[in-house]
Coordinates of N, CA, C and O in Angstrom, one line a residue:
M183 N 0.8 -1.2 0.0 CA 0.0 0.0 0.0 C 0.9 1.2 0.0 O 1.9 1.3 0.7
S184 N 0.5 2.2 -0.8 CA 1.4 3.4 -0.9 C 1.1 4.4 0.2 O 0.0 4.4 0.8
T185 N 2.1 5.2 0.5 CA 1.9 6.2 1.5 C 1.3 7.5 0.9 O 1.2 7.6 -0.3
P186 N 0.7 8.4 1.7 CA 0.2 9.6 1.2 C 1.2 10.4 0.4 O 0.8 11.0 -0.7
L187 N 2.5 10.4 0.8 CA 3.5 11.1 0.0 C 3.7 10.5 -1.4 O 3.8 11.2 -2.4
E188 N 3.7 9.1 -1.4 CA 3.8 8.4 -2.7 C 2.6 8.7 -3.6 O 2.8 9.0 -4.8
R189 N 1.4 8.8 -3.0 CA 0.2 9.1 -3.8 C 0.3 10.5 -4.3 O -0.1 10.8 -5.4
L190 N 0.8 11.4 -3.5 CA 0.9 12.8 -3.9 C 2.0 12.9 -5.1 O 1.7 13.6 -6.1
N191 N 3.0 12.2 -4.9 CA 4.1 12.2 -6.0 C 3.6 11.6 -7.3 O 4.1 12.0 -8.4
T192 N 2.7 10.6 -7.3 CA 2.3 9.9 -8.5 C 0.9 10.4 -8.9 O 0.4 9.9 -9.9
A193 N 0.3 11.3 -8.2 CA -1.1 11.8 -8.6 C -1.0 12.5 -9.9 O 0.0 13.0 -10.4
T194 N -2.2 12.5 -10.6 CA -2.2 13.3 -11.8 C -2.1 14.7 -11.5 O -2.2 15.1 -10.3
T195 N -1.8 15.5 -12.5 CA -1.7 17.0 -12.2 C -3.0 17.5 -11.6 O -2.9 18.3 -10.7
E196 N -4.1 17.1 -12.1 CA -5.4 17.6 -11.6 C -5.6 17.2 -10.1 O -6.0 18.0 -9.3
E197 N -5.2 15.9 -9.8 CA -5.4 15.4 -8.4 C -4.4 16.2 -7.5 O -4.8 16.6 -6.4
A198 N -3.2 16.4 -7.9 CA -2.2 17.1 -7.1 C -2.6 18.5 -6.9 O -2.4 19.1 -5.9
T199 N -3.1 19.1 -8.0 CA -3.6 20.5 -7.9 C -4.6 20.7 -6.9 O -4.6 21.6 -6.0
Q200 N -5.6 19.7 -6.9 CA -6.7 19.8 -5.8 C -6.1 19.6 -4.4 O -6.5 20.3 -3.5
A201 N -5.2 18.7 -4.3 CA -4.6 18.4 -3.0 C -3.8 19.7 -2.5 O -4.0 20.1 -1.3
F202 N -3.0 20.3 -3.3 CA -2.2 21.4 -2.9 C -3.1 22.6 -2.7 O -2.9 23.4 -1.8
T203 N -4.2 22.8 -3.5 CA -5.1 23.9 -3.3 C -5.8 23.8 -2.0 O -6.2 24.8 -1.4
R204 N -6.1 22.6 -1.5 CA -6.7 22.4 -0.1 C -5.7 23.0 0.9 O -6.2 23.4 2.0
C205 N -4.4 23.0 0.6 CA -3.4 23.5 1.6 C -3.2 25.0 1.5 O -3.0 25.7 2.5
C206 N -3.2 25.5 0.3 CA -3.0 26.9 0.0 C -3.6 27.3 -1.3 O -3.4 26.7 -2.3
G207 N -4.4 28.4 -1.3 CA -5.2 28.8 -2.5 C -4.4 29.7 -3.5 O -5.1 30.2 -4.4
S208 N -3.1 29.9 -3.3 CA -2.4 30.7 -4.3 C -2.1 29.8 -5.5 O -1.4 28.8 -5.4
T209 N -2.5 30.2 -6.7 CA -2.2 29.5 -7.9 C -0.7 29.4 -8.1 O -0.2 28.3 -8.5
K210 N 0.0 30.5 -7.9 CA 1.4 30.5 -8.1 C 2.1 29.5 -7.2 O 3.0 28.7 -7.6
W211 N 1.7 29.4 -5.9 CA 2.3 28.5 -5.0 C 2.0 27.0 -5.5 O 2.9 26.2 -5.5
V212 N 0.7 26.8 -5.8 CA 0.3 25.4 -6.3 C 1.2 25.0 -7.5 O 1.7 23.9 -7.6
Q213 N 1.3 25.9 -8.5 CA 2.1 25.6 -9.7 C 3.6 25.3 -9.3 O 4.1 24.4 -9.9
R214 N 4.1 26.0 -8.4 CA 5.5 25.8 -8.0 C 5.6 24.4 -7.3 O 6.5 23.7 -7.6
M215 N 4.6 24.1 -6.5 CA 4.6 22.8 -5.8 C 4.5 21.6 -6.8 O 5.2 20.6 -6.7
L216 N 3.7 21.8 -7.9 CA 3.5 20.8 -8.9 C 4.9 20.6 -9.7 O 5.3 19.5 -10.0
A217 N 5.6 21.8 -9.9 CA 6.8 21.7 -10.7 C 7.9 21.0 -10.0 O 8.9 20.5 -10.6
V218 N 7.9 21.0 -8.6 CA 9.0 20.4 -7.9 C 8.8 19.0 -7.4 O 9.6 18.4 -6.8
R219 N 7.6 18.4 -7.8 CA 7.4 17.0 -7.5 C 8.4 16.2 -8.3 O 8.8 16.6 -9.4
P220 N 8.8 15.0 -7.8 CA 8.4 14.3 -6.6 C 9.2 14.8 -5.4 O 10.3 15.3 -5.5
F221 N 8.7 14.5 -4.2 CA 9.3 14.9 -3.0 C 10.0 13.7 -2.4 O 9.4 12.6 -2.4
R222 N 11.2 13.8 -1.9 CA 11.9 12.7 -1.3 C 11.3 12.2 0.0 O 11.2 11.0 0.3
D223 N 10.8 13.2 0.8 CA 10.2 12.9 2.1 C 9.4 14.1 2.6 O 9.4 15.1 1.9
A224 N 8.8 14.0 3.7 CA 8.0 15.1 4.3 C 8.8 16.3 4.4 O 8.3 17.4 4.1
E225 N 10.0 16.2 4.9 CA 10.8 17.5 5.1 C 11.1 18.2 3.8 O 11.2 19.4 3.8
H226 N 11.3 17.4 2.8 CA 11.6 18.0 1.4 C 10.3 18.7 1.0 O 10.4 19.9 0.5
L227 N 9.1 18.1 1.2 CA 7.9 18.7 0.8 C 7.7 20.1 1.6 O 7.4 21.1 1.0
Y228 N 8.0 20.0 2.9 CA 7.8 21.2 3.7 C 8.8 22.3 3.3 O 8.4 23.5 3.2
A229 N 10.0 22.0 3.0 CA 11.0 22.9 2.6 C 10.6 23.6 1.2 O 10.8 24.8 1.1
E230 N 10.1 22.8 0.3 CA 9.7 23.3 -1.0 C 8.5 24.2 -0.8 O 8.3 25.2 -1.5
A231 N 7.6 23.9 0.1 CA 6.4 24.7 0.4 C 6.8 26.1 0.9 O 6.3 27.1 0.5
V232 N 7.8 26.1 1.8 CA 8.3 27.4 2.3 C 9.0 28.2 1.2 O 8.7 29.4 1.0
D233 N 9.8 27.5 0.4 CA 10.4 28.2 -0.8 C 9.4 28.7 -1.8 O 9.5 29.9 -2.2
A234 N 8.4 27.9 -2.1 CA 7.3 28.3 -3.0 C 6.6 29.6 -2.5 O 6.3 30.5 -3.2
W235 N 6.3 29.6 -1.2 CA 5.6 30.7 -0.6 C 6.5 32.0 -0.6 O 6.0 33.1 -0.8
A236 N 7.8 31.8 -0.4 CA 8.7 32.9 -0.4 C 8.8 33.5 -1.8 O 9.2 34.7 -1.9
R237 N 8.4 32.8 -2.8 CA 8.4 33.3 -4.2 C 7.1 34.0 -4.6 O 7.0 34.3 -5.8
T238 N 6.2 34.1 -3.7 CA 4.9 34.7 -4.0 C 5.0 36.1 -3.5 O 5.9 36.5 -2.8
G239 N 4.0 36.9 -3.9 CA 3.9 38.3 -3.4 C 2.5 38.6 -3.0 O 1.6 37.8 -2.9
P240 N 2.2 39.9 -2.8 CA 1.0 40.4 -2.2 C -0.3 39.9 -3.0 O -1.3 39.5 -2.3
E241 N -0.3 39.9 -4.3 CA -1.5 39.4 -5.0 C -1.7 37.9 -4.8 O -2.8 37.5 -4.7
D242 N -0.6 37.2 -4.7 CA -0.7 35.7 -4.5 C -1.3 35.5 -3.1 O -2.1 34.6 -2.8
W243 N -0.8 36.3 -2.1 CA -1.3 36.2 -0.7 C -2.8 36.5 -0.6 O -3.5 35.7 0.0
R244 N -3.2 37.5 -1.3 CA -4.6 37.9 -1.3 C -5.4 36.8 -1.9 O -6.5 36.5 -1.5
E245 N -4.9 36.2 -3.0 CA -5.6 35.1 -3.6 C -5.8 33.9 -2.6 O -6.8 33.3 -2.5
A246 N -4.7 33.6 -1.9 CA -4.7 32.5 -0.9 C -5.8 32.8 0.1 O -6.5 31.9 0.6
F247 N -5.8 34.0 0.6 CA -6.8 34.4 1.7 C -8.2 34.1 1.3 O -9.1 33.8 2.1
T248 N -8.5 34.3 0.0 CA -9.9 34.1 -0.5 C -10.4 32.6 -0.4 O -11.6 32.3 -0.5
H249 N -9.5 31.7 -0.1 CA -9.8 30.3 0.1 C -10.1 29.9 1.5 O -10.2 28.8 1.9
H250 N -10.2 30.9 2.4 CA -10.5 30.7 3.8 C -11.9 31.3 4.2 O -12.2 32.4 3.7
P251 N -12.6 30.7 5.0 CA -13.8 31.3 5.5 C -13.4 32.3 6.6 O -12.3 32.2 7.2
R252 N -14.3 33.2 6.9 CA -14.1 34.1 8.1 C -14.1 33.3 9.3 O -14.8 32.3 9.4
I253 N -13.3 33.6 10.3 CA -13.2 32.9 11.6 C -14.6 32.9 12.1 O -15.3 33.9 12.3
G254 N -15.1 31.7 12.4 CA -16.4 31.5 13.0 C -17.6 31.5 12.1 O -18.7 31.4 12.5
D255 N -17.4 31.7 10.8 CA -18.5 31.8 9.8 C -18.8 30.4 9.3 O -18.4 30.0 8.3
V256 N -19.6 29.7 10.1 CA -19.9 28.3 9.9 C -20.7 28.1 8.6 O -20.5 27.2 7.8
S257 N -21.7 29.0 8.2 CA -22.4 28.8 7.0 C -21.6 28.9 5.8 O -21.7 28.1 4.9
K258 N -20.6 29.9 5.7 CA -19.7 30.0 4.6 C -18.8 28.8 4.6 O -18.5 28.3 3.5
L259 N -18.4 28.3 5.7 CA -17.5 27.2 5.8 C -18.2 26.0 5.0 O -17.5 25.3 4.3
R260 N -19.5 25.8 5.3 CA -20.2 24.7 4.7 C -20.3 24.9 3.2 O -20.1 23.9 2.4
E261 N -20.8 26.0 2.7 CA -21.1 26.2 1.3 C -19.9 26.5 0.4 O -19.8 25.8 -0.6
K262 N -19.1 27.4 0.7 CA -18.0 27.8 -0.2 C -16.8 27.0 -0.1 O -16.0 26.8 -1.0
F263 N -16.5 26.4 1.1 CA -15.3 25.8 1.4 C -15.4 24.3 1.6 O -14.8 23.7 2.5
A264 N -16.3 23.6 0.9 CA -16.6 22.2 1.1 C -15.3 21.4 1.1 O -15.1 20.5 1.9
S265 N -14.4 21.7 0.2 CA -13.1 20.9 0.1 C -12.2 21.0 1.3 O -11.4 20.1 1.6
T266 N -12.3 22.1 2.0 CA -11.5 22.3 3.2 C -12.3 22.4 4.5 O -11.7 22.7 5.5
A267 N -13.6 22.2 4.4 CA -14.5 22.4 5.5 C -14.0 21.6 6.7 O -14.0 22.2 7.9
Q268 N -13.7 20.4 6.6 CA -13.3 19.6 7.7 C -12.1 20.1 8.4 O -12.0 20.3 9.6
W269 N -11.1 20.4 7.6 CA -9.8 21.0 8.1 C -10.1 22.3 8.8 O -9.6 22.6 9.9
S270 N -10.8 23.2 8.1 CA -11.1 24.5 8.7 C -11.9 24.4 10.0 O -11.6 25.2 10.9
S271 N -12.9 23.5 10.0 CA -13.7 23.4 11.3 C -12.8 22.9 12.4 O -12.9 23.3 13.5
Q272 N -11.9 22.0 12.1 CA -10.9 21.5 13.1 C -10.0 22.7 13.6 O -9.8 22.8 14.8
E273 N -9.6 23.4 12.6 CA -8.7 24.6 13.0 C -9.4 25.6 13.8 O -8.8 26.3 14.6
Q274 N -10.7 25.8 13.5 CA -11.5 26.8 14.2 C -12.3 26.3 15.3 O -13.2 26.9 15.8
K275 N -12.0 25.1 15.8 CA -12.8 24.5 16.9 C -12.9 25.3 18.1 O -13.8 25.2 18.9
G276 N -12.0 26.2 18.3 CA -12.0 27.1 19.5 C -13.2 28.1 19.5 O -13.6 28.6 20.5
V277 N -13.8 28.2 18.3 CA -15.0 29.1 18.2 C -16.3 28.3 18.6 O -17.2 29.0 19.0
A278 N -16.2 27.0 18.5 CA -17.4 26.2 18.7 C -18.2 26.5 20.0 O -19.4 26.6 20.0
G279 N -17.4 26.5 21.1 CA -18.1 26.7 22.4 C -18.0 28.1 22.9 O -18.2 28.3 24.1
A280 N -17.8 29.1 22.0 CA -17.6 30.4 22.5 C -18.9 31.1 23.0 O -20.0 30.8 22.5
D281 N -18.7 32.0 23.9 CA -19.8 32.9 24.4 C -20.4 33.7 23.2 O -19.6 34.2 22.4
E282 N -21.7 33.9 23.3 CA -22.4 34.7 22.2 C -21.8 36.1 22.0 O -21.6 36.6 20.9
G283 N -21.4 36.7 23.1 CA -20.8 38.1 23.0 C -19.5 38.1 22.3 O -19.2 39.0 21.5
V284 N -18.7 37.0 22.5 CA -17.4 36.9 21.9 C -17.7 36.7 20.4 O -17.0 37.3 19.5
L285 N -18.6 35.8 20.1 CA -18.9 35.5 18.7 C -19.4 36.8 17.9 O -19.0 37.0 16.8
Q286 N -20.3 37.5 18.6 CA -20.8 38.8 17.9 C -19.6 39.8 17.7 O -19.5 40.4 16.7
A287 N -18.7 39.9 18.7 CA -17.6 40.8 18.6 C -16.6 40.3 17.5 O -16.1 41.1 16.8
L288 N -16.5 39.0 17.4 CA -15.6 38.4 16.4 C -16.2 38.7 15.0 O -15.5 39.1 14.1
A289 N -17.6 38.6 14.8 CA -18.2 38.9 13.6 C -18.1 40.3 13.2 O -17.7 40.7 12.1
Q290 N -18.3 41.2 14.2 CA -18.1 42.7 13.9 C -16.7 43.0 13.6 O -16.4 43.8 12.7
G291 N -15.8 42.4 14.4 CA -14.3 42.6 14.2 C -13.9 42.2 12.8 O -13.1 42.9 12.1
N292 N -14.4 41.1 12.3 CA -14.1 40.6 11.0 C -14.6 41.6 9.9 O -13.8 41.9 9.0
R293 N -15.8 42.1 10.1 CA -16.3 43.1 9.2 C -15.4 44.4 9.2 O -15.1 44.9 8.1
D294 N -15.1 44.8 10.4 CA -14.2 46.0 10.5 C -12.8 45.8 9.9 O -12.3 46.7 9.2
Y295 N -12.3 44.6 10.1 CA -11.0 44.3 9.6 C -11.0 44.3 8.1 O -10.1 44.9 7.4
E296 N -12.0 43.6 7.5 CA -12.1 43.5 6.1 C -12.3 44.8 5.4 O -11.7 45.1 4.4
S297 N -13.0 45.7 6.1 CA -13.3 47.0 5.6 C -11.9 47.8 5.6 O -11.6 48.6 4.7
R298 N -11.2 47.7 6.6 CA -9.9 48.4 6.8 C -8.8 47.9 5.8 O -8.1 48.7 5.2
Y299 N -8.7 46.6 5.7 CA -7.6 46.0 5.0 C -7.9 45.4 3.6 O -7.0 45.2 2.8
G300 N -9.2 45.2 3.4 CA -9.5 44.7 2.0 C -9.4 43.2 1.9 O -9.5 42.6 0.8
F301 N -9.2 42.4 3.0 CA -9.2 41.0 2.9 C -9.6 40.5 4.3 O -9.6 41.3 5.3
I302 N -9.9 39.2 4.4 CA -10.4 38.7 5.7 C -9.3 38.6 6.7 O -8.1 38.5 6.3
F303 N -9.7 38.6 8.0 CA -8.8 38.4 9.1 C -8.3 37.0 9.0 O -9.1 36.0 9.0
L304 N -7.0 36.8 8.9 CA -6.4 35.4 8.8 C -5.5 35.2 9.9 O -4.6 36.0 10.2
V305 N -5.8 34.1 10.7 CA -5.0 33.7 11.8 C -4.9 32.2 11.8 O -5.8 31.6 11.4
C306 N -3.7 31.7 12.2 CA -3.6 30.3 12.3 C -4.4 30.0 13.6 O -3.9 30.2 14.7
A307 N -5.6 29.5 13.4 CA -6.6 29.3 14.6 C -6.4 28.1 15.4 O -6.9 28.0 16.5
T308 N -5.5 27.2 14.9 CA -5.3 25.9 15.6 C -4.9 26.1 17.0 O -3.9 26.8 17.2
G309 N -5.6 25.6 18.0 CA -5.3 25.7 19.4 C -5.7 27.0 20.0 O -5.4 27.2 21.2
K310 N -6.4 27.9 19.3 CA -6.7 29.2 19.9 C -8.2 29.2 20.2 O -9.0 28.7 19.4
S311 N -8.6 29.8 21.3 CA -10.0 30.0 21.6 C -10.5 31.2 20.8 O -9.8 32.0 20.3
A312 N -11.9 31.3 20.8 CA -12.5 32.5 20.1 C -12.0 33.8 20.8 O -11.7 34.8 20.1
A313 N -11.9 33.8 22.1 CA -11.5 35.0 22.8 C -10.0 35.4 22.4 O -9.7 36.6 22.2
Q314 N -9.2 34.4 22.3 CA -7.8 34.7 21.9 C -7.8 35.2 20.4 O -7.0 36.1 20.2
M315 N -8.6 34.6 19.6 CA -8.6 35.1 18.2 C -9.2 36.5 18.1 O -8.6 37.4 17.4
L316 N -10.2 36.8 18.9 CA -10.7 38.2 19.0 C -9.7 39.2 19.5 O -9.5 40.3 18.9
E317 N -8.9 38.8 20.5 CA -7.9 39.6 21.0 C -6.8 39.9 19.9 O -6.4 41.1 19.8
L318 N -6.4 38.9 19.2 CA -5.4 39.0 18.1 C -6.0 40.0 17.0 O -5.3 40.8 16.5
L319 N -7.3 39.8 16.7 CA -7.9 40.6 15.7 C -7.9 42.1 16.1 O -7.5 43.0 15.3
Q320 N -8.3 42.3 17.3 CA -8.3 43.7 17.9 C -6.9 44.3 17.9 O -6.7 45.5 17.5
D321 N -5.9 43.5 18.3 CA -4.5 44.0 18.3 C -4.0 44.4 16.9 O -3.3 45.4 16.7
R322 N -4.4 43.5 16.0 CA -3.9 43.7 14.6 C -4.6 44.8 13.9 O -4.0 45.3 12.8
M323 N -5.7 45.3 14.4 CA -6.4 46.5 13.7 C -5.5 47.7 13.8 O -5.8 48.7 13.0
H324 N -4.5 47.8 14.6 CA -3.6 49.0 14.7 C -2.5 48.9 13.7 O -1.7 49.9 13.6
N325 N -2.3 47.9 13.0 CA -1.2 47.7 12.0 C -1.5 48.5 10.8 O -2.6 48.8 10.4
T326 N -0.4 48.9 10.1 CA -0.5 49.6 8.8 C -1.0 48.5 7.8 O -0.8 47.3 8.1
P327 N -1.6 48.9 6.7 CA -2.1 47.9 5.8 C -0.9 47.0 5.2 O -1.1 45.8 5.1
D328 N 0.2 47.6 5.0 CA 1.4 46.8 4.5 C 1.8 45.8 5.5 O 2.1 44.6 5.2
A329 N 2.0 46.2 6.8 CA 2.4 45.4 7.8 C 1.4 44.2 8.1 O 1.8 43.1 8.2
E330 N 0.1 44.6 8.0 CA -0.9 43.6 8.2 C -0.9 42.5 7.1 O -1.1 41.3 7.4
L331 N -0.7 43.0 5.9 CA -0.7 42.0 4.8 C 0.4 41.0 5.0 O 0.2 39.8 4.8
R332 N 1.6 41.5 5.4 CA 2.7 40.6 5.7 C 2.4 39.6 6.9 O 2.8 38.5 6.8
I333 N 1.8 40.1 7.9 CA 1.4 39.3 9.1 C 0.5 38.2 8.6 O 0.6 37.0 8.9
A334 N -0.6 38.6 7.8 CA -1.5 37.6 7.3 C -0.9 36.6 6.4 O -1.2 35.4 6.5
A335 N 0.1 37.0 5.6 CA 0.8 36.1 4.8 C 1.6 35.1 5.6 O 1.7 33.9 5.3
G336 N 2.2 35.5 6.8 CA 2.9 34.6 7.7 C 1.9 33.6 8.3 O 2.2 32.5 8.5
E337 N 0.7 34.1 8.6 CA -0.3 33.2 9.2 C -0.7 32.1 8.1 O -0.9 31.0 8.4
Q338 N -0.8 32.6 6.9 CA -1.1 31.7 5.8 C 0.0 30.6 5.7 O -0.4 29.4 5.5
A339 N 1.2 31.0 5.8 CA 2.3 30.0 5.8 C 2.1 28.9 6.9 O 2.4 27.7 6.7
K340 N 1.8 29.4 8.1 CA 1.6 28.5 9.2 C 0.4 27.5 8.9 O 0.5 26.3 9.1
I341 N -0.7 28.0 8.4 CA -1.8 27.2 8.0 C -1.5 26.2 6.9 O -1.8 25.0 7.0
T342 N -0.7 26.7 5.9 CA -0.3 25.8 4.9 C 0.5 24.6 5.4 O 0.3 23.4 5.0
R343 N 1.4 24.9 6.3 CA 2.2 23.8 6.9 C 1.3 22.8 7.6 O 1.5 21.6 7.5
I344 N 0.4 23.3 8.4 CA -0.5 22.4 9.2 C -1.3 21.5 8.2 O -1.5 20.3 8.4
R345 N -1.8 22.2 7.1 CA -2.6 21.4 6.2 C -1.7 20.4 5.4 O -2.3 19.3 5.0
L346 N -0.5 20.7 5.1 CA 0.4 19.7 4.4 C 0.6 18.5 5.4 O 0.6 17.4 4.9
E347 N 0.7 18.8 6.7 CA 0.9 17.7 7.6 C -0.4 16.9 7.6 O -0.3 15.6 7.7
K348 N -1.6 17.5 7.6 CA -2.8 16.8 7.5 C -2.9 15.9 6.2 O -3.4 14.8 6.2
L349 N -2.5 16.5 5.1 CA -2.5 15.8 3.8 C -1.6 14.6 3.9 O -2.1 13.5 3.5
L350 N -0.5 14.7 4.5 CA 0.4 13.5 4.7 C -0.1 12.5 5.7 O 0.3 11.3 5.7
A351 N -1.0 12.9 6.6 CA -1.5 12.0 7.6 C -2.8 11.3 7.1 O -3.2 10.3 7.7
S352 N -3.3 11.8 6.0 CA -4.6 11.2 5.5 C -4.4 9.9 4.7 O -3.4 9.6 4.2

């Protein structure tokens, strides 16, 4: 029986594109990952992912952000992000038991953030409670647009790594 890495290495371009897009929605990043297959081992995959992300820029980052639901937006999670819904819901499980006031503040904070920066609030939510994510959102509202774009890109890189790990564990 083949390993997930072997399956990724031997997958058709279409299958590998789908797998990589579940990890990161940047077309440029996905194309780079396709171009560097096959991977010797998990560490080679992770290193190439970091390198591919380093070769992207602001427009690629914004494209990747569009592949994420807003933190706590369960309805969008189900409809728009069916291919990553299970992963996203696991990553955002800290929102599940949150107090209604925190959820409302998070929803309003997301709207304010998107209005200010032009993209959704992106945070590597794994292991964070809704209150912690709200606090991060509020803290980051003071950043300049350029600084915030770079911070969000860094969060995307963390999410991509976690999703690659999940891909290899499946």
